[in-house]
Structure formats: C-alpha cells, structure tokens
Amino acid sequence: MTGVVALNRDAREAYDRALHKARVSAYLPGEFVGQESFMRATDILRLAGRARIGPGTSVLDLCCGVGGPGLLIARHYGCRYHGVDASASAVRIAQARARDVQCRFDVAEVPPLPGGRYDVVLLLETMLAFPDKRDLLRHVAAALPLGGRFAFTVEEGSPLTDRERASMPESGTVWLTPLAELQCLLKAAGFSVTLQVECTHLHQAIAQRLYDELRADAGDISRTLGAGTLDSLLTSHRMWSDWLRTGRVRKFAVVAELTEPAASSLP
Ligand SMILES: C[S@@+](CC[C@H](N)C(=O)[O-])C[C@H]1O[C@@H](n2cnc3c(N)ncnc32)[C@H](O)[C@@H]1O
C-alpha cells in the first residue's frame, strides 16, 4: 500500500506485472482481486455491504488504483460505478479489466471531486495520502445527498516524527490522523459514524505476508523495477508491519452517513 501511493504513479503496468506473483501468494485463495492494499476481498465486500451498496447504487471510488476493489464491488453488487485516480497508467489497467462491467473511470487528482451526486463515496487505503482531511471531507460531503454514505479505511495515529518520516519511503504520502481528530472532522462535515471496525491485526498479517513474498521474489522484482525500488518496497512493508504490530498505527474501516447538510460551501 504505502509506497504504492506515489511510487507507481507513472509506471503502473510494470509494477502490476512485477508484483503480481508476490501479491497473489500473500493472500489466501480468492482474496487477491487486484487491490493495492492490505484489505482482503472479503473485507472489501463487507465494507461495501455495510455502506448499503446494492443494484443501482451510484458509487464514486476515489483513488481507485487499478480498479481491483471497485470492479469486485461493481460485479458483486451490480452498482453504478465511477472510479477516479490521479495515475493515468492505473486507470488504463482498470479500464482494460472492466470490459464486462458497466462503469466509468477518469484520471484526476482529488480534490476536487467530479461534479454530481453519488449514493456512496469510497476511499480505500488512501486516506493517509491527504494532508488536509478537513478539506477532503468537505468535498466528499458535497458529493453526497443527505443519507449518502462515505466508506473508507483510515490509518490512525499521531503524526510521523521527523525520524519516522526520514525512514519511511515516500513519506510525503503518509499523513496519519488520531482517531478522535478524525471523528471531530467527520462531525464538522455533517457525518455520523454508523460503522467503525478495527482491522489492525488483519492488515498487519497481510503487510507481513506481502513483505515475506516480496522478499521471496526479490530477484525478479529487482531485475524488473530496479534494486532501489525493491528496497523501498521492502522497507515500507516492513515498517507498516512493525507499526501495525506495535500499535504505532491502527487501522479502521469506517462508514459515515451524511446526516446534516454540508456546513460550508465549497470554494
Ligand atoms: C494504495 S493505492 C489504493 C488503490 C485502491 N483504492 C485499492 O485499494 O486498491 C492509492 C491510489 O491513490 C492514488 N492517489 C493518491 N493520491 C491521489 C489524489 N490526490 N487524487 C487521486 N488519486 C490519488 C494513487 O495513484 C494510487 O492509485
């Protein structure tokens, strides 16, 4: 996951091919569906179900990556799906994989969000990339009607220290938030939390499995992506595994429902 946020932006096809073997091996059979994260297919579908995604629900998936979670949800629930990601190469892969699904993908940096209203906004495994969560939440609220749902995962913890920032590859995409602060920000944006499930241990196990499988396939990955990239991937996965194991960072899956009209208008 982290590392993926920035490292893959311009060359996702190469990453997708080079990391495939390690990713497939890291998950139990049926649980890898192209996600670039620590969520299993089971967790993705469960969160979507708790956000009341069903046939015909309109879903906006922010930071959709190569479309793994989004296409799983669209196929399983028959929703109307719109994925957005800043990486053109990620969106190319997602589009190629979506031939049998009614969906739309766009290349865009968020915020702002695409115009229009959606029943559900998803943000899976990428909340940490947004330093200004208040601004992000205002935009998400403006994209939902009253009763609309925002379903996301979040990395909870105090901000990185200078030392941690120096050690974590691509740390410019790692903005942790204490849970109490996030809850205040959600409330201020008009949301009421309807689901908050801790998934730290599950994600730690996947992070460790990914680390082990990346190491096992290190020779091939290094030949394809370069020794420096392999080193960054190993370092970031090792650090995430450690942080999740020790409680330095906790992970939560959250559904928040918009229960008050957006507090302030968007610029
Ligand atoms: C860790 S991946 C997660 C992808 C997907 N949600 C999943 O769970 O498989 C993060 C994705 O967020 C995208 N991203 C990061 N910051 C973004 C931004 N501000 N606007 C749009 N996409 C962004 C990256 O290009 C990358 O595809």
Coordinates of C-alpha atoms and ligand atoms in Angstrom, one line a residue:
M1 CA 0.0 0.0 0.0
T2 CA 2.2 2.9 1.1
G3 CA 4.9 3.3 -1.4
V4 CA 2.3 2.2 -3.9
V5 CA 0.6 5.6 -3.4
A6 CA 3.4 7.5 -5.1
L7 CA 5.9 5.0 -6.5
N8 CA 3.5 3.6 -9.1
R9 CA 2.0 6.7 -10.4
D10 CA 3.7 6.8 -13.8
A11 CA 4.5 3.1 -14.4
R12 CA 1.7 1.1 -13.0
E13 CA 1.8 -1.6 -15.8
A14 CA 5.4 -2.5 -14.8
Y15 CA 4.5 -2.6 -11.1
D16 CA 1.4 -4.6 -11.7
R17 CA 3.3 -7.3 -13.6
A18 CA 6.4 -7.3 -11.4
L19 CA 4.4 -7.6 -8.1
H20 CA 1.7 -9.9 -9.2
K21 CA 3.3 -13.1 -8.0
A22 CA 4.1 -11.8 -4.6
R23 CA 0.6 -10.3 -4.2
V24 CA -1.2 -13.4 -5.3
S25 CA 0.9 -15.5 -2.9
A26 CA 0.4 -13.1 0.1
Y27 CA -3.4 -13.6 0.2
L28 CA -5.5 -16.7 0.8
P29 CA -7.1 -18.2 -2.4
G30 CA -9.8 -15.9 -3.7
E31 CA -8.8 -12.9 -1.6
F32 CA -6.5 -11.2 -4.1
V33 CA -8.5 -9.2 -6.6
G34 CA -6.0 -6.6 -7.8
Q35 CA -6.1 -4.5 -4.7
E36 CA -3.1 -2.4 -3.9
S37 CA -3.6 -2.5 -0.2
F38 CA -3.9 -4.6 2.9
M39 CA -7.6 -5.3 2.5
R40 CA -8.8 -8.8 1.6
A41 CA -11.6 -9.3 -1.0
T42 CA -13.8 -10.4 2.0
D43 CA -13.2 -7.1 3.8
I44 CA -13.8 -5.0 0.7
L45 CA -17.2 -6.7 0.0
R46 CA -18.2 -6.5 3.7
L47 CA -17.5 -2.7 3.9
A48 CA -19.4 -2.1 0.7
G49 CA -22.3 -4.1 2.1
R50 CA -22.3 -2.1 5.3
A51 CA -22.4 1.1 3.1
R52 CA -25.6 -0.3 1.7
I53 CA -24.2 -0.7 -1.9
G54 CA -26.7 -2.7 -4.0
P55 CA -28.0 -2.9 -7.5
G56 CA -28.3 0.6 -9.0
T57 CA -26.5 2.4 -6.1
S58 CA -24.3 5.1 -7.6
V59 CA -20.7 4.8 -6.2
L60 CA -17.8 7.1 -6.6
D61 CA -14.5 5.4 -5.8
L62 CA -11.8 7.9 -5.0
C63 CA -8.2 6.8 -5.6
C64 CA -9.4 3.6 -7.3
G65 CA -5.9 2.5 -8.4
V66 CA -6.0 -0.3 -11.0
G67 CA -9.7 -1.0 -10.1
G68 CA -9.3 -4.2 -8.1
P69 CA -11.7 -3.3 -5.2
G70 CA -14.0 -1.2 -7.4
L71 CA -14.6 -3.9 -10.0
L72 CA -15.1 -6.5 -7.4
I73 CA -17.8 -4.4 -5.8
A74 CA -19.4 -3.5 -9.2
R75 CA -19.5 -7.1 -10.2
H76 CA -20.8 -8.4 -6.9
Y77 CA -23.4 -5.8 -6.1
G78 CA -24.4 -4.6 -9.6
C79 CA -23.9 -0.9 -8.6
R80 CA -23.3 2.1 -10.9
Y81 CA -19.6 2.6 -10.5
H82 CA -17.3 5.6 -11.2
G83 CA -13.6 5.3 -10.4
V84 CA -11.1 8.2 -10.2
D85 CA -7.4 8.1 -9.8
A86 CA -4.5 10.5 -10.5
S87 CA -2.5 7.9 -12.2
A88 CA -3.2 7.5 -16.0
S89 CA -1.4 4.2 -16.1
A90 CA -3.5 2.8 -13.2
V91 CA -6.7 3.9 -14.9
R92 CA -5.6 2.3 -18.2
I93 CA -5.3 -1.0 -16.4
A94 CA -8.6 -0.6 -14.6
Q95 CA -10.4 0.2 -17.9
A96 CA -8.8 -2.9 -19.6
R97 CA -10.1 -5.1 -16.7
A98 CA -13.6 -3.6 -16.8
R99 CA -14.8 -4.8 -20.2
D100 CA -17.7 -6.9 -18.7
V101 CA -18.8 -4.2 -16.2
Q102 CA -20.9 -1.1 -16.6
C103 CA -18.6 1.5 -15.2
R104 CA -16.6 4.7 -15.8
F105 CA -13.1 5.7 -15.0
D106 CA -11.4 9.1 -15.0
V107 CA -7.9 10.3 -14.5
A108 CA -8.0 13.2 -12.0
E109 CA -6.3 14.4 -8.9
V110 CA -8.8 14.8 -6.0
P111 CA -9.9 17.1 -4.5
P112 CA -11.9 18.5 -6.3
L113 CA -14.3 15.6 -6.8
P114 CA -16.1 15.0 -10.1
G115 CA -19.4 17.0 -10.3
G116 CA -22.7 15.4 -9.4
R117 CA -24.1 13.4 -6.5
Y118 CA -23.5 9.8 -5.5
D119 CA -25.2 7.5 -3.0
V120 CA -21.8 6.3 -1.8
V121 CA -18.2 7.6 -1.9
L122 CA -15.4 5.1 -1.3
L123 CA -11.8 5.9 -0.3
L124 CA -10.0 2.6 0.3
E125 CA -6.5 2.5 1.8
T126 CA -5.6 6.1 0.7
M127 CA -6.9 8.4 3.4
L128 CA -3.3 8.7 4.6
A129 CA -2.3 10.4 1.3
F130 CA -4.4 13.5 2.1
P131 CA -2.7 16.0 4.5
D132 CA -5.8 18.2 4.6
K133 CA -8.6 15.9 5.7
R134 CA -10.9 18.7 6.6
D135 CA -10.9 19.9 3.0
L136 CA -11.3 16.3 1.7
L137 CA -14.3 15.7 3.9
R138 CA -16.0 18.9 2.8
H139 CA -15.6 17.8 -0.8
V140 CA -16.9 14.3 0.0
A141 CA -19.9 15.8 1.9
A142 CA -20.8 18.0 -1.1
A143 CA -20.9 14.9 -3.4
L144 CA -23.5 13.1 -1.2
P145 CA -27.2 13.7 -0.6
L146 CA -28.4 13.6 3.0
G147 CA -28.3 9.9 3.9
G148 CA -25.4 9.3 1.5
R149 CA -22.5 7.2 2.8
F150 CA -18.8 7.7 2.9
A151 CA -17.0 4.3 3.3
F152 CA -13.3 4.3 3.9
T153 CA -10.3 2.8 5.7
V154 CA -8.0 5.0 7.8
E155 CA -4.6 4.8 9.3
E156 CA -5.0 6.1 12.9
G157 CA -2.1 7.5 14.9
S158 CA -0.1 10.6 15.8
P159 CA 1.7 12.3 13.0
L160 CA 5.0 10.9 11.9
T161 CA 8.1 12.1 13.8
D162 CA 11.0 13.6 11.7
R163 CA 12.9 10.3 12.3
E164 CA 10.0 8.2 11.1
R165 CA 9.5 10.4 8.1
A166 CA 13.2 10.1 7.2
S167 CA 12.9 6.3 7.3
M168 CA 9.6 5.7 5.5
P169 CA 9.9 5.7 1.7
E170 CA 7.6 8.2 0.0
S171 CA 6.7 9.6 3.4
G172 CA 5.2 12.7 1.7
T173 CA 2.1 10.5 1.2
V174 CA 1.8 9.4 4.8
W175 CA -0.4 11.7 6.9
L176 CA -1.7 9.9 10.0
T177 CA -4.6 11.2 12.0
P178 CA -5.6 10.5 15.6
L179 CA -9.0 8.8 15.7
A180 CA -10.5 11.5 17.9
E181 CA -9.4 14.2 15.5
L182 CA -10.9 12.3 12.5
Q183 CA -14.2 11.8 14.4
C184 CA -14.4 15.6 15.1
L185 CA -13.6 16.4 11.4
L186 CA -16.4 13.9 10.3
K187 CA -18.9 15.5 12.6
A188 CA -18.0 19.0 11.5
A189 CA -18.5 18.0 7.9
G190 CA -22.0 16.7 8.7
F191 CA -21.3 13.0 9.1
S192 CA -22.5 10.5 11.7
V193 CA -20.4 7.3 12.0
T194 CA -22.5 4.2 11.6
L195 CA -19.7 1.6 11.5
Q196 CA -16.2 1.7 12.9
V197 CA -14.4 -1.6 12.9
E198 CA -10.7 -2.1 13.9
C199 CA -8.8 -4.1 11.3
T200 CA -5.2 -3.5 12.6
H201 CA -4.4 -7.2 13.2
L202 CA -5.8 -8.3 9.8
H203 CA -3.9 -5.7 8.0
Q204 CA -0.7 -6.4 9.9
A205 CA -0.9 -10.0 8.9
I206 CA -1.3 -9.0 5.2
A207 CA 1.5 -6.4 5.4
Q208 CA 3.8 -9.1 6.9
R209 CA 2.8 -11.7 4.2
L210 CA 3.4 -9.1 1.5
Y211 CA 6.8 -8.3 2.9
D212 CA 7.7 -12.1 3.0
E213 CA 6.5 -12.7 -0.5
L214 CA 8.3 -9.6 -1.9
R215 CA 11.5 -10.9 -0.3
A216 CA 10.9 -14.4 -1.8
D217 CA 10.6 -12.9 -5.2
A218 CA 13.2 -10.2 -4.7
G219 CA 15.5 -11.3 -7.6
D220 CA 12.8 -11.0 -10.3
I221 CA 11.3 -7.7 -8.8
S222 CA 14.8 -6.2 -8.7
R223 CA 15.5 -7.1 -12.3
T224 CA 12.2 -5.5 -13.5
L225 CA 11.9 -2.5 -11.2
G226 CA 15.4 -1.9 -10.0
A227 CA 17.2 -2.5 -6.7
G228 CA 16.2 0.9 -5.3
T229 CA 12.5 0.3 -5.8
L230 CA 12.7 -3.2 -4.3
D231 CA 14.5 -1.7 -1.3
S232 CA 11.8 0.9 -0.9
L233 CA 9.0 -1.6 -1.2
L234 CA 10.6 -3.9 1.4
T235 CA 11.3 -1.0 3.8
S236 CA 7.8 0.4 3.6
H237 CA 6.2 -3.0 4.1
R238 CA 8.5 -3.9 7.0
M239 CA 7.7 -0.6 8.6
W240 CA 3.9 -0.9 8.2
S241 CA 4.0 -4.4 9.6
D242 CA 6.0 -3.2 12.6
W243 CA 3.8 -0.1 13.1
L244 CA 0.6 -2.2 13.0
R245 CA 2.1 -4.9 15.2
T246 CA 3.2 -2.5 17.9
G247 CA 0.1 -0.3 17.7
R248 CA 2.0 2.7 16.5
V249 CA -0.6 2.8 13.8
R250 CA -4.1 1.3 14.0
K251 CA -6.4 0.6 11.0
F252 CA -10.1 1.1 11.0
A253 CA -12.9 0.5 8.4
V254 CA -15.5 3.2 8.7
V255 CA -18.9 4.0 7.3
A256 CA -20.1 7.6 7.9
E257 CA -23.6 8.8 6.8
L258 CA -24.3 12.4 5.9
T259 CA -26.9 13.5 8.4
E260 CA -26.5 17.2 8.2
P261 CA -26.3 19.4 5.1
A262 CA -22.7 20.3 4.2
A263 CA -21.7 23.0 6.7
S264 CA -19.9 25.4 4.3
S265 CA -20.0 25.9 0.6
L266 CA -17.0 24.8 -1.5
P267 CA -14.7 27.4 -3.0
Ligands
LIG1 C1 -2.6 2.5 -2.2 S1 -3.4 2.8 -3.8 C2 -5.0 2.2 -3.4 C3 -5.8 1.9 -4.6 C4 -7.1 1.3 -4.4 N1 -8.0 2.1 -3.6 C5 -7.0 -0.1 -3.7 O1 -7.4 -0.2 -2.6 O2 -6.5 -1.0 -4.4 C6 -3.5 4.5 -3.7 C7 -4.0 5.2 -5.0 O3 -4.3 6.5 -4.8 C8 -4.0 7.3 -5.9 N2 -3.9 8.7 -5.4 C9 -3.1 9.1 -4.4 N3 -3.4 10.5 -4.1 C10 -4.4 10.8 -5.0 C11 -5.1 12.0 -5.2 N4 -4.9 13.1 -4.5 N5 -6.0 12.1 -6.2 C12 -6.3 10.9 -7.0 N6 -5.6 9.8 -6.8 C13 -4.7 9.7 -5.8 C14 -2.7 6.7 -6.4 O4 -2.4 7.0 -7.7 C15 -3.0 5.2 -6.2 O5 -3.6 4.6 -7.3

